[in-house]
PDB file of C-alpha atoms and ligand atoms in Angstrom:
ATOM      1  CA  MET A  21     -11.474  28.482  13.090  1.00 73.00           C
ATOM      2  CA  LYS A  22     -12.360  24.914  12.015  1.00 83.00           C
ATOM      3  CA  LEU A  23     -10.688  22.150  14.007  1.00 91.00           C
ATOM      4  CA  ILE A  24      -9.099  19.528  11.762  1.00 95.00           C
ATOM      5  CA  HIS A  25      -9.194  15.958  13.027  1.00 97.00           C
ATOM      6  CA  ILE A  26      -6.333  13.810  11.732  1.00 97.00           C
ATOM      7  CA  ALA A  27      -6.472  10.062  12.389  1.00 98.00           C
ATOM      8  CA  TYR A  28      -3.429   7.844  11.871  1.00 98.00           C
ATOM      9  CA  PRO A  29      -4.412   4.183  12.335  1.00 98.00           C
ATOM     10  CA  ALA A  30      -1.677   1.532  12.812  1.00 98.00           C
ATOM     11  CA  CYS A  31       0.790   4.377  13.162  1.00 98.00           C
ATOM     12  CA  GLY A  32       3.606   2.325  14.715  1.00 98.00           C
ATOM     13  CA  PRO A  33       5.869   3.564  17.540  1.00 98.00           C
ATOM     14  CA  PHE A  34       6.961   6.726  15.691  1.00 98.00           C
ATOM     15  CA  ALA A  35       3.927   7.765  13.586  1.00 98.00           C
ATOM     16  CA  PRO A  36       6.579   8.730  11.038  1.00 96.00           C
ATOM     17  CA  LEU A  37       4.315  10.341   8.450  1.00 95.00           C
ATOM     18  CA  LEU A  38       3.007  12.873  10.953  1.00 96.00           C
ATOM     19  CA  LEU A  39       5.010  13.491  14.120  1.00 95.00           C
ATOM     20  CA  PRO A  40       8.099  15.088  12.502  1.00 93.00           C
ATOM     21  CA  LEU A  41       5.770  17.518  10.712  1.00 93.00           C
ATOM     22  CA  ILE A  42       3.878  18.317  13.919  1.00 94.00           C
ATOM     23  CA  SER A  43       7.172  18.867  15.691  1.00 91.00           C
ATOM     24  CA  HIS A  44       8.077  21.351  12.944  1.00 92.00           C
ATOM     25  CA  TYR A  45       4.739  23.195  13.280  1.00 90.00           C
ATOM     26  CA  SER A  46       5.147  23.181  17.049  1.00 89.00           C
ATOM     27  CA  SER A  47       8.616  24.757  16.866  1.00 87.00           C
ATOM     28  CA  GLN A  48       7.092  27.544  14.741  1.00 86.00           C
ATOM     29  CA  GLY A  49       4.132  27.909  17.134  1.00 81.00           C
ATOM     30  CA  LEU A  50       1.713  27.013  14.310  1.00 80.00           C
ATOM     31  CA  LEU A  51      -1.665  25.272  14.197  1.00 80.00           C
ATOM     32  CA  LYS A  52      -1.814  24.337  17.889  1.00 80.00           C
ATOM     33  CA  SER A  53      -5.461  25.243  18.282  1.00 84.00           C
ATOM     34  CA  GLN A  54      -6.424  23.913  14.848  1.00 91.00           C
ATOM     35  CA  LEU A  55      -5.285  20.284  14.893  1.00 93.00           C
ATOM     36  CA  LYS A  56      -6.725  17.349  16.785  1.00 94.00           C
ATOM     37  CA  ILE A  57      -4.692  14.201  16.193  1.00 97.00           C
ATOM     38  CA  SER A  58      -5.708  10.622  17.001  1.00 98.00           C
ATOM     39  CA  LEU A  59      -3.036   7.922  16.927  1.00 98.00           C
ATOM     40  CA  ILE A  60      -4.028   4.253  17.074  1.00 98.00           C
ATOM     41  CA  ASP A  61      -1.841   1.176  17.398  1.00 98.00           C
ATOM     42  CA  ILE A  62      -2.585  -2.294  18.700  1.00 98.00           C
ATOM     43  CA  GLN A  63       0.824  -2.903  20.312  1.00 98.00           C
ATOM     44  CA  PRO A  64       1.276  -1.674  23.886  1.00 98.00           C
ATOM     45  CA  GLY A  65       5.027  -1.239  23.252  1.00 98.00           C
ATOM     46  CA  ALA A  66       4.374   0.979  20.229  1.00 98.00           C
ATOM     47  CA  VAL A  67       1.901   3.084  22.227  1.00 98.00           C
ATOM     48  CA  LYS A  68       4.371   3.462  25.101  1.00 98.00           C
ATOM     49  CA  ALA A  69       7.061   4.654  22.665  1.00 98.00           C
ATOM     50  CA  LEU A  70       4.560   7.016  21.009  1.00 98.00           C
ATOM     51  CA  ASN A  71       3.586   8.621  24.321  1.00 98.00           C
ATOM     52  CA  GLN A  72       7.258   9.076  25.213  1.00 98.00           C
ATOM     53  CA  LEU A  73       7.967  10.626  21.798  1.00 97.00           C
ATOM     54  CA  ILE A  74       5.017  13.017  22.111  1.00 97.00           C
ATOM     55  CA  ASN A  75       6.350  14.141  25.493  1.00 97.00           C
ATOM     56  CA  ASP A  76       9.932  14.461  24.262  1.00 95.00           C
ATOM     57  CA  LEU A  77       8.862  16.515  21.218  1.00 94.00           C
ATOM     58  CA  GLY A  78       6.572  18.690  23.365  1.00 93.00           C
ATOM     59  CA  ILE A  79       3.641  18.206  20.981  1.00 95.00           C
ATOM     60  CA  SER A  80       0.956  16.984  23.386  1.00 95.00           C
ATOM     61  CA  PRO A  81      -1.279  20.067  22.756  1.00 93.00           C
ATOM     62  CA  TYR A  82      -1.790  18.750  19.206  1.00 95.00           C
ATOM     63  CA  ILE A  83      -2.713  15.217  20.286  1.00 96.00           C
ATOM     64  CA  HIS A  84      -6.357  14.383  20.897  1.00 96.00           C
ATOM     65  CA  GLU A  85      -5.817  10.740  21.880  1.00 97.00           C
ATOM     66  CA  VAL A  86      -3.387   7.854  21.669  1.00 98.00           C
ATOM     67  CA  ILE A  87      -5.357   4.624  21.587  1.00 98.00           C
ATOM     68  CA  CYS A  88      -4.022   1.128  22.149  1.00 98.00           C
ATOM     69  CA  ASP A  89      -6.512  -1.029  20.253  1.00 98.00           C
ATOM     70  CA  ASP A  90      -7.279  -2.796  17.014  1.00 98.00           C
ATOM     71  CA  VAL A  91      -8.093  -0.200  14.323  1.00 98.00           C
ATOM     72  CA  MET A  92     -11.134  -2.303  13.468  1.00 97.00           C
ATOM     73  CA  ASN A  93     -12.602  -1.430  16.910  1.00 98.00           C
ATOM     74  CA  TYR A  94     -11.846   2.291  16.642  1.00 98.00           C
ATOM     75  CA  GLN A  95     -14.962   4.464  16.673  1.00 98.00           C
ATOM     76  CA  PRO A  96     -13.758   8.081  16.550  1.00 97.00           C
ATOM     77  CA  ASP A  97     -15.696  10.631  18.573  1.00 94.00           C
ATOM     78  CA  TYR A  98     -15.129  13.302  15.879  1.00 96.00           C
ATOM     79  CA  PRO A  99     -15.416  12.932  12.097  1.00 98.00           C
ATOM     80  CA  ILE A 100     -12.037  12.365  10.472  1.00 98.00           C
ATOM     81  CA  ASP A 101     -10.905  15.173   8.145  1.00 98.00           C
ATOM     82  CA  ILE A 102      -7.535  13.702   7.203  1.00 98.00           C
ATOM     83  CA  LEU A 103      -6.897   9.961   7.232  1.00 98.00           C
ATOM     84  CA  VAL A 104      -3.156   9.255   7.239  1.00 98.00           C
ATOM     85  CA  ILE A 105      -2.540   5.589   6.596  1.00 98.00           C
ATOM     86  CA  GLU A 106       0.449   3.478   5.628  1.00 97.00           C
ATOM     87  CA  ALA A 107      -0.305  -0.118   6.540  1.00 97.00           C
ATOM     88  CA  LEU A 108       1.017  -2.076   3.593  1.00 97.00           C
ATOM     89  CA  GLN A 109       4.035  -4.018   2.566  1.00 97.00           C
ATOM     90  CA  HIS A 110       5.386  -4.381  -0.951  1.00 97.00           C
ATOM     91  CA  GLY A 111       2.819  -5.401  -3.558  1.00 97.00           C
ATOM     92  CA  PHE A 112       0.089  -3.948  -1.260  1.00 98.00           C
ATOM     93  CA  SER A 113       0.347  -7.126   0.819  1.00 96.00           C
ATOM     94  CA  ARG A 114       0.351  -8.473   4.369  1.00 96.00           C
ATOM     95  CA  GLU A 115      -0.969  -5.486   6.338  1.00 97.00           C
ATOM     96  CA  GLY A 116      -4.506  -4.231   6.810  1.00 97.00           C
ATOM     97  CA  HIS A 117      -4.387  -0.979   4.809  1.00 98.00           C
ATOM     98  CA  LEU A 118      -7.524  -1.645   2.781  1.00 98.00           C
ATOM     99  CA  ALA A 119      -9.477  -3.214   5.667  1.00 97.00           C
ATOM    100  CA  PHE A 120      -8.601  -0.265   7.947  1.00 98.00           C
ATOM    101  CA  ALA A 121      -9.521   2.318   5.307  1.00 98.00           C
ATOM    102  CA  ARG A 122     -12.821   0.498   4.649  1.00 97.00           C
ATOM    103  CA  HIS A 123     -13.653   0.423   8.357  1.00 98.00           C
ATOM    104  CA  LEU A 124     -12.910   4.141   8.766  1.00 98.00           C
ATOM    105  CA  LEU A 125     -14.818   5.229   5.650  1.00 98.00           C
ATOM    106  CA  SER A 126     -18.071   5.751   7.551  1.00 97.00           C
ATOM    107  CA  PHE A 127     -16.305   8.059  10.037  1.00 98.00           C
ATOM    108  CA  LEU A 128     -14.894  10.454   7.434  1.00 98.00           C
ATOM    109  CA  SER A 129     -16.209  14.001   7.147  1.00 97.00           C
ATOM    110  CA  PRO A 130     -17.853  14.791   3.773  1.00 96.00           C
ATOM    111  CA  ASP A 131     -14.775  16.641   2.439  1.00 96.00           C
ATOM    112  CA  ALA A 132     -12.173  14.349   4.038  1.00 98.00           C
ATOM    113  CA  ILE A 133      -8.912  13.513   2.335  1.00 97.00           C
ATOM    114  CA  MET A 134      -6.708  10.447   2.598  1.00 98.00           C
ATOM    115  CA  VAL A 135      -2.903  10.490   2.619  1.00 98.00           C
ATOM    116  CA  PRO A 136      -1.544   8.911   0.454  1.00 98.00           C
ATOM    117  CA  GLU A 137      -4.349  10.118  -1.767  1.00 97.00           C
ATOM    118  CA  LYS A 138      -3.738   7.357  -4.302  1.00 98.00           C
ATOM    119  CA  ILE A 139      -2.094   3.968  -4.269  1.00 98.00           C
ATOM    120  CA  SER A 140      -1.874   2.157  -7.557  1.00 98.00           C
ATOM    121  CA  VAL A 141      -0.666  -1.368  -8.205  1.00 98.00           C
ATOM    122  CA  THR A 142       0.693  -2.345 -11.607  1.00 98.00           C
ATOM    123  CA  ALA A 143       1.366  -5.859 -12.873  1.00 98.00           C
ATOM    124  CA  SER A 144       4.290  -6.583 -15.157  1.00 98.00           C
ATOM    125  CA  LEU A 145       6.482  -9.508 -16.177  1.00 98.00           C
ATOM    126  CA  ASN A 146      10.244  -9.740 -16.037  1.00 98.00           C
ATOM    127  CA  ILE A 147      13.046 -12.224 -15.465  1.00 98.00           C
ATOM    128  CA  GLY A 148      13.828 -12.162 -11.738  1.00 97.00           C
ATOM    129  CA  GLN A 149      17.611 -12.270 -12.233  1.00 98.00           C
ATOM    130  CA  ARG A 150      17.451  -9.176 -14.495  1.00 98.00           C
ATOM    131  CA  GLU A 151      15.008  -7.243 -12.353  1.00 98.00           C
ATOM    132  CA  TYR A 152      16.366  -7.909  -8.880  1.00 98.00           C
ATOM    133  CA  VAL A 153      20.036  -8.818  -9.361  1.00 98.00           C
ATOM    134  CA  ASP A 154      21.570  -7.440 -12.580  1.00 98.00           C
ATOM    135  CA  GLN A 155      19.696  -4.121 -12.312  1.00 98.00           C
ATOM    136  CA  TRP A 156      21.256  -3.316  -8.922  1.00 98.00           C
ATOM    137  CA  ALA A 157      24.680  -4.972  -9.241  1.00 98.00           C
ATOM    138  CA  GLU A 158      26.445  -1.647  -9.859  1.00 97.00           C
ATOM    139  CA  GLN A 159      24.242   0.500  -7.609  1.00 98.00           C
ATOM    140  CA  GLU A 160      24.705   1.267  -3.922  1.00 97.00           C
ATOM    141  CA  ARG A 161      20.972   1.388  -3.276  1.00 97.00           C
ATOM    142  CA  THR A 162      17.656   0.968  -5.008  1.00 98.00           C
ATOM    143  CA  HIS A 163      15.665   4.024  -6.143  1.00 98.00           C
ATOM    144  CA  SER A 164      13.320   4.788  -9.028  1.00 98.00           C
ATOM    145  CA  SER A 165      15.874   7.253 -10.426  1.00 98.00           C
ATOM    146  CA  LEU A 166      18.503   4.463 -10.574  1.00 98.00           C
ATOM    147  CA  MET A 167      16.447   1.885 -12.462  1.00 98.00           C
ATOM    148  CA  SER A 168      18.147   0.551 -15.605  1.00 98.00           C
ATOM    149  CA  THR A 169      16.486   1.702 -18.825  1.00 98.00           C
ATOM    150  CA  GLU A 170      17.721  -1.429 -20.595  1.00 98.00           C
ATOM    151  CA  ILE A 171      16.234  -3.781 -17.989  1.00 98.00           C
ATOM    152  CA  GLN A 172      12.997  -1.806 -17.796  1.00 98.00           C
ATOM    153  CA  GLN A 173      12.637  -2.180 -21.562  1.00 97.00           C
ATOM    154  CA  GLU A 174      12.789  -5.950 -21.057  1.00 98.00           C
ATOM    155  CA  ARG A 175       9.686  -5.745 -18.854  1.00 98.00           C
ATOM    156  CA  THR A 176       6.284  -6.620 -20.242  1.00 98.00           C
ATOM    157  CA  VAL A 177       3.854  -4.217 -18.596  1.00 98.00           C
ATOM    158  CA  LEU A 178       0.420  -5.849 -18.201  1.00 98.00           C
ATOM    159  CA  GLY A 179      -1.330  -2.832 -16.676  1.00 98.00           C
ATOM    160  CA  GLU A 180      -2.855  -1.409 -13.536  1.00 98.00           C
ATOM    161  CA  ILE A 181      -4.677  -4.045 -11.509  1.00 98.00           C
ATOM    162  CA  PHE A 182      -5.876  -1.906  -8.588  1.00 98.00           C
ATOM    163  CA  THR A 183      -6.138   1.729  -7.524  1.00 98.00           C
ATOM    164  CA  LEU A 184      -7.056   2.971  -4.092  1.00 98.00           C
ATOM    165  CA  THR A 185      -8.435   6.482  -3.726  1.00 98.00           C
ATOM    166  CA  LEU A 186     -11.236   7.653  -1.456  1.00 98.00           C
ATOM    167  CA  ASP A 187     -13.571   7.589  -4.411  1.00 98.00           C
ATOM    168  CA  LYS A 188     -12.609   3.995  -5.333  1.00 98.00           C
ATOM    169  CA  LEU A 189     -12.878   2.959  -1.685  1.00 98.00           C
ATOM    170  CA  ARG A 190     -16.527   4.021  -1.717  1.00 97.00           C
ATOM    171  CA  LYS A 191     -17.179   1.923  -4.833  1.00 97.00           C
ATOM    172  CA  LEU A 192     -15.332  -1.348  -4.119  1.00 98.00           C
ATOM    173  CA  THR A 193     -17.011  -4.496  -5.396  1.00 98.00           C
ATOM    174  CA  ILE A 194     -16.801  -7.085  -2.629  1.00 97.00           C
ATOM    175  CA  VAL A 195     -17.299 -10.777  -3.427  1.00 96.00           C
ATOM    176  CA  PRO A 196     -17.865 -13.134  -0.469  1.00 95.00           C
ATOM    177  CA  LEU A 197     -15.839 -16.363  -0.619  1.00 90.00           C
ATOM    178  CA  GLY A 198     -17.455 -18.905   1.686  1.00 88.00           C
ATOM    179  CA  SER A 199     -18.600 -17.645   5.064  1.00 86.00           C
ATOM    180  CA  CYS A 200     -15.389 -16.127   6.376  1.00 86.00           C
ATOM    181  CA  MET A 201     -13.486 -14.527   3.484  1.00 91.00           C
ATOM    182  CA  GLU A 202     -14.106 -11.551   1.239  1.00 96.00           C
ATOM    183  CA  LEU A 203     -12.482 -10.722  -2.061  1.00 98.00           C
ATOM    184  CA  VAL A 204     -12.247  -7.310  -3.669  1.00 98.00           C
ATOM    185  CA  GLU A 205     -12.778  -7.409  -7.404  1.00 98.00           C
ATOM    186  CA  CYS A 206      -9.817  -5.840  -9.232  1.00 98.00           C
ATOM    187  CA  ASN A 207      -8.935  -5.267 -12.883  1.00 98.00           C
ATOM    188  CA  GLN A 208      -8.310  -7.595 -15.799  1.00 98.00           C
ATOM    189  CA  VAL A 209      -5.160  -7.511 -17.906  1.00 98.00           C
ATOM    190  CA  GLN A 210      -4.117  -9.470 -20.970  1.00 98.00           C
ATOM    191  CA  ILE A 211      -0.925 -11.486 -21.367  1.00 98.00           C
ATOM    192  CA  PRO A 212       0.446 -10.459 -24.751  1.00 98.00           C
ATOM    193  CA  THR A 213       1.449 -13.001 -27.374  1.00 98.00           C
ATOM    194  CA  GLY A 214       4.823 -13.210 -29.099  1.00 97.00           C
ATOM    195  CA  ILE A 215       6.918 -12.206 -26.074  1.00 97.00           C
ATOM    196  CA  GLN A 216      10.371 -13.778 -26.136  1.00 95.00           C
ATOM    197  CA  ASP A 217      11.219 -15.945 -23.094  1.00 95.00           C
ATOM    198  CA  ILE A 218       7.816 -15.311 -21.531  1.00 98.00           C
ATOM    199  CA  SER A 219       7.997 -18.673 -19.751  1.00 98.00           C
ATOM    200  CA  LYS A 220      11.029 -17.368 -17.819  1.00 97.00           C
ATOM    201  CA  LYS A 221       9.287 -14.197 -16.722  1.00 98.00           C
ATOM    202  CA  ASN A 222       7.706 -13.755 -13.297  1.00 98.00           C
ATOM    203  CA  LEU A 223       4.732 -11.680 -12.308  1.00 98.00           C
ATOM    204  CA  LEU A 224       5.782  -8.457 -10.532  1.00 98.00           C
ATOM    205  CA  LEU A 225       3.346  -6.311  -8.561  1.00 98.00           C
ATOM    206  CA  SER A 226       4.569  -2.748  -8.071  1.00 98.00           C
ATOM    207  CA  VAL A 227       3.065  -0.027  -5.897  1.00 98.00           C
ATOM    208  CA  THR A 228       3.214   3.683  -6.636  1.00 98.00           C
ATOM    209  CA  ALA A 229       1.872   5.876  -3.827  1.00 98.00           C
ATOM    210  CA  THR A 230       0.854   9.417  -4.707  1.00 98.00           C
ATOM    211  CA  THR A 231       1.147  11.018  -1.301  1.00 95.00           C
ATOM    212  CA  PHE A 232      -0.412  14.287  -2.442  1.00 91.00           C
ATOM    213  CA  GLY A 233      -0.465  16.385  -5.615  1.00 93.00           C
ATOM    214  CA  ASN A 234       2.716  15.576  -7.527  1.00 94.00           C
ATOM    215  CA  GLU A 235       4.540  13.926  -4.629  1.00 96.00           C
ATOM    216  CA  GLN A 236       5.044  10.229  -5.280  1.00 97.00           C
ATOM    217  CA  ILE A 237       6.745   7.208  -3.809  1.00 97.00           C
ATOM    218  CA  LYS A 238       7.653   5.308  -6.951  1.00 98.00           C
ATOM    219  CA  GLU A 239       8.911   1.795  -7.516  1.00 98.00           C
ATOM    220  CA  TYR A 240      12.081   0.998  -5.542  1.00 98.00           C
ATOM    221  CA  ASP A 241      11.947   4.304  -3.574  1.00 98.00           C
ATOM    222  CA  SER A 242      10.924   2.482  -0.401  1.00 97.00           C
ATOM    223  CA  GLY A 243      10.411  -1.008   1.007  1.00 95.00           C
ATOM    224  CA  ILE A 244       6.671  -0.659   0.380  1.00 95.00           C
ATOM    225  CA  SER A 245       7.230   0.118  -3.285  1.00 97.00           C
ATOM    226  CA  GLN A 246       9.743  -2.627  -4.143  1.00 97.00           C
ATOM    227  CA  PRO A 247       8.090  -4.777  -6.835  1.00 98.00           C
ATOM    228  CA  MET A 248       6.807  -7.995  -5.264  1.00 98.00           C
ATOM    229  CA  VAL A 249       7.274 -11.208  -7.177  1.00 98.00           C
ATOM    230  CA  ASP A 250       4.325 -13.612  -7.380  1.00 97.00           C
ATOM    231  CA  MET A 251       5.693 -17.031  -8.300  1.00 96.00           C
ATOM    232  CA  SER A 252       2.262 -18.643  -8.660  1.00 97.00           C
ATOM    233  CA  LEU A 253       1.783 -17.503 -12.267  1.00 98.00           C
ATOM    234  CA  CYS A 254       3.267 -19.966 -14.777  1.00 98.00           C
ATOM    235  CA  ILE A 255       2.958 -18.696 -18.357  1.00 98.00           C
ATOM    236  CA  ASP A 256       3.414 -21.197 -21.194  1.00 98.00           C
ATOM    237  CA  PHE A 257       5.100 -23.807 -18.989  1.00 97.00           C
ATOM    238  CA  ILE A 258       4.169 -26.468 -16.449  1.00 97.00           C
ATOM    239  CA  PRO A 259       6.358 -26.403 -13.326  1.00 96.00           C
ATOM    240  CA  LYS A 260       8.329 -29.591 -12.648  1.00 95.00           C
ATOM    241  CA  ILE A 261       7.334 -29.424  -8.986  1.00 95.00           C
ATOM    242  CA  ALA A 262       3.712 -28.400  -8.654  1.00 94.00           C
ATOM    243  CA  GLU A 263       2.567 -26.068  -5.858  1.00 95.00           C
ATOM    244  CA  PRO A 264      -1.083 -25.861  -4.724  1.00 94.00           C
ATOM    245  CA  ASP A 265      -1.465 -22.214  -5.784  1.00 94.00           C
ATOM    246  CA  ASP A 266       0.101 -22.596  -9.272  1.00 97.00           C
ATOM    247  CA  LEU A 267      -1.874 -20.736 -11.929  1.00 98.00           C
ATOM    248  CA  LEU A 268      -1.189 -22.214 -15.365  1.00 98.00           C
ATOM    249  CA  ALA A 269      -1.738 -19.547 -18.008  1.00 98.00           C
ATOM    250  CA  LYS A 270      -1.027 -19.138 -21.704  1.00 98.00           C
ATOM    251  CA  SER A 271       0.117 -16.151 -23.748  1.00 98.00           C
ATOM    252  CA  GLY A 272      -2.907 -14.256 -25.005  1.00 98.00           C
ATOM    253  CA  GLU A 273      -5.117 -15.183 -22.020  1.00 98.00           C
ATOM    254  CA  ARG A 274      -6.663 -12.580 -19.763  1.00 98.00           C
ATOM    255  CA  LEU A 275      -5.924 -12.471 -16.055  1.00 98.00           C
ATOM    256  CA  LYS A 276      -8.518 -11.271 -13.581  1.00 98.00           C
ATOM    257  CA  PHE A 277      -7.201 -10.120 -10.226  1.00 98.00           C
ATOM    258  CA  TYR A 278      -8.902 -10.230  -6.853  1.00 98.00           C
ATOM    259  CA  TYR A 279      -7.627  -8.893  -3.532  1.00 98.00           C
ATOM    260  CA  LYS A 280      -7.965 -11.230  -0.554  1.00 97.00           C
ATOM    261  CA  LEU A 281      -9.195  -9.395   2.535  1.00 96.00           C
ATOM    262  CA  THR A 282      -7.631 -11.815   5.009  1.00 92.00           C
ATOM    263  CA  GLY A 283      -5.333 -11.348   8.007  1.00 91.00           C
ATOM    264  CA  SER A 284      -2.432 -11.342   5.544  1.00 94.00           C
ATOM    265  CA  PRO A 285      -4.005  -9.740   2.458  1.00 97.00           C
ATOM    266  CA  SER A 286      -2.619 -10.081  -1.061  1.00 97.00           C
ATOM    267  CA  PHE A 287      -3.671 -10.262  -4.697  1.00 98.00           C
ATOM    268  CA  LEU A 288      -5.046 -13.419  -6.245  1.00 97.00           C
ATOM    269  CA  PRO A 289      -4.562 -13.744 -10.009  1.00 98.00           C
ATOM    270  CA  THR A 290      -7.075 -15.966 -11.833  1.00 98.00           C
ATOM    271  CA  ILE A 291      -7.741 -16.804 -15.479  1.00 98.00           C
ATOM    272  CA  ALA A 292     -10.572 -14.487 -16.606  1.00 97.00           C
TER     273      ALA A 292
HETATM  274  C1  LIG B 244       1.102  -0.571   9.745  1.00 77.89           C
HETATM  275  S1  LIG B 244       2.694  -0.814  10.083  1.00 77.89           S
HETATM  276  C2  LIG B 244       3.600   0.612   9.770  1.00 77.89           C
HETATM  277  C3  LIG B 244       3.502   1.668  10.771  1.00 77.89           C
HETATM  278  C4  LIG B 244       4.226   2.972  10.517  1.00 77.89           C
HETATM  279  N1  LIG B 244       3.790   3.570   9.283  1.00 77.89           N
HETATM  280  C5  LIG B 244       5.743   2.842  10.567  1.00 77.89           C
HETATM  281  O1  LIG B 244       6.394   2.942   9.516  1.00 77.89           O
HETATM  282  O2  LIG B 244       6.280   2.649  11.661  1.00 77.89           O
HETATM  283  C6  LIG B 244       2.998  -1.480  11.617  1.00 77.89           C
HETATM  284  C7  LIG B 244       2.178  -1.039  12.817  1.00 77.89           C
HETATM  285  O3  LIG B 244       0.815  -1.348  12.657  1.00 77.89           O
HETATM  286  C8  LIG B 244       0.318  -1.830  13.885  1.00 77.89           C
HETATM  287  N2  LIG B 244      -0.866  -2.625  13.622  1.00 77.89           N
HETATM  288  C9  LIG B 244      -0.955  -3.751  12.875  1.00 77.89           C
HETATM  289  N3  LIG B 244      -2.220  -4.212  12.858  1.00 77.89           N
HETATM  290  C10 LIG B 244      -2.963  -3.347  13.593  1.00 77.89           C
HETATM  291  C11 LIG B 244      -4.341  -3.283  13.952  1.00 77.89           C
HETATM  292  N4  LIG B 244      -5.208  -4.200  13.516  1.00 77.89           N
HETATM  293  N5  LIG B 244      -4.750  -2.256  14.707  1.00 77.89           N
HETATM  294  C12 LIG B 244      -3.877  -1.321  15.152  1.00 77.89           C
HETATM  295  N6  LIG B 244      -2.549  -1.338  14.866  1.00 77.89           N
HETATM  296  C13 LIG B 244      -2.103  -2.335  14.087  1.00 77.89           C
HETATM  297  C14 LIG B 244       1.465  -2.623  14.476  1.00 77.89           C
HETATM  298  O4  LIG B 244       1.344  -2.762  15.887  1.00 77.89           O
HETATM  299  C15 LIG B 244       2.660  -1.797  14.063  1.00 77.89           C
HETATM  300  O5  LIG B 244       3.070  -0.896  15.058  1.00 77.89           O
END
């Protein structure tokens, strides 16, 4: 029987995408001799909690190793068959998801899979008050199924700016910026002309994660899929108080996106 090595980098204190499932398999006496799980987190407190949880759930036979280190130093001793990774905040920002996945790429087995298998980021424009306030005023919580059709029709969808799959990860175009920063080249989109109130609309970056097959985490289903507003884009207006990262754009122009691979990564819109 083939052993399956699952690695979960930056898994946090609860490794929430995996441990409940392993606990379920364990209670059914399943897969014990088939799974080899590696959990990696940089925080000693998270690792302590993880070890306690593994003991409490009685799932140590499934665990290959729990490592307290930076993912970027992790050199697995077995090829990774399943890479489980959720190291992003909304708008695919702030955490090292892409850097971690890139680092681990060379350790994947030839038929490895990644979970989520696809993360896509879409850019759109909407008035912040409508999107974030009016849309949820009558709702008890946010969820994709509770989005307002009327307010969604007010959105101007620009298009997909980035997709992460294993295949795309292997083909990223990396552009060095100076000696210490790298940018990932992303897609171009066009700002349409003739959109009413476009100068009042903000750039929204929304993540949809396809965990596997038809299972998706859509916009507003989770903190990581709340649309993130990027206030730097100013379309058809000049801000009264200028900020250093303002991007002055006009209707009809094309925007080219890059992804900054820094300690706090995020997208960088530019005029194409
Ligand atoms: C990636 S997130 C989300 C984790 C998990 N999915 C959850 O919901 O709890 C936060 C975790 O990543 C860990 N982390 C951040 N940067 C890391 C790095 N470079 N190497 C290893 N772990 C890291 C943090 O210590 C923290 O526990």
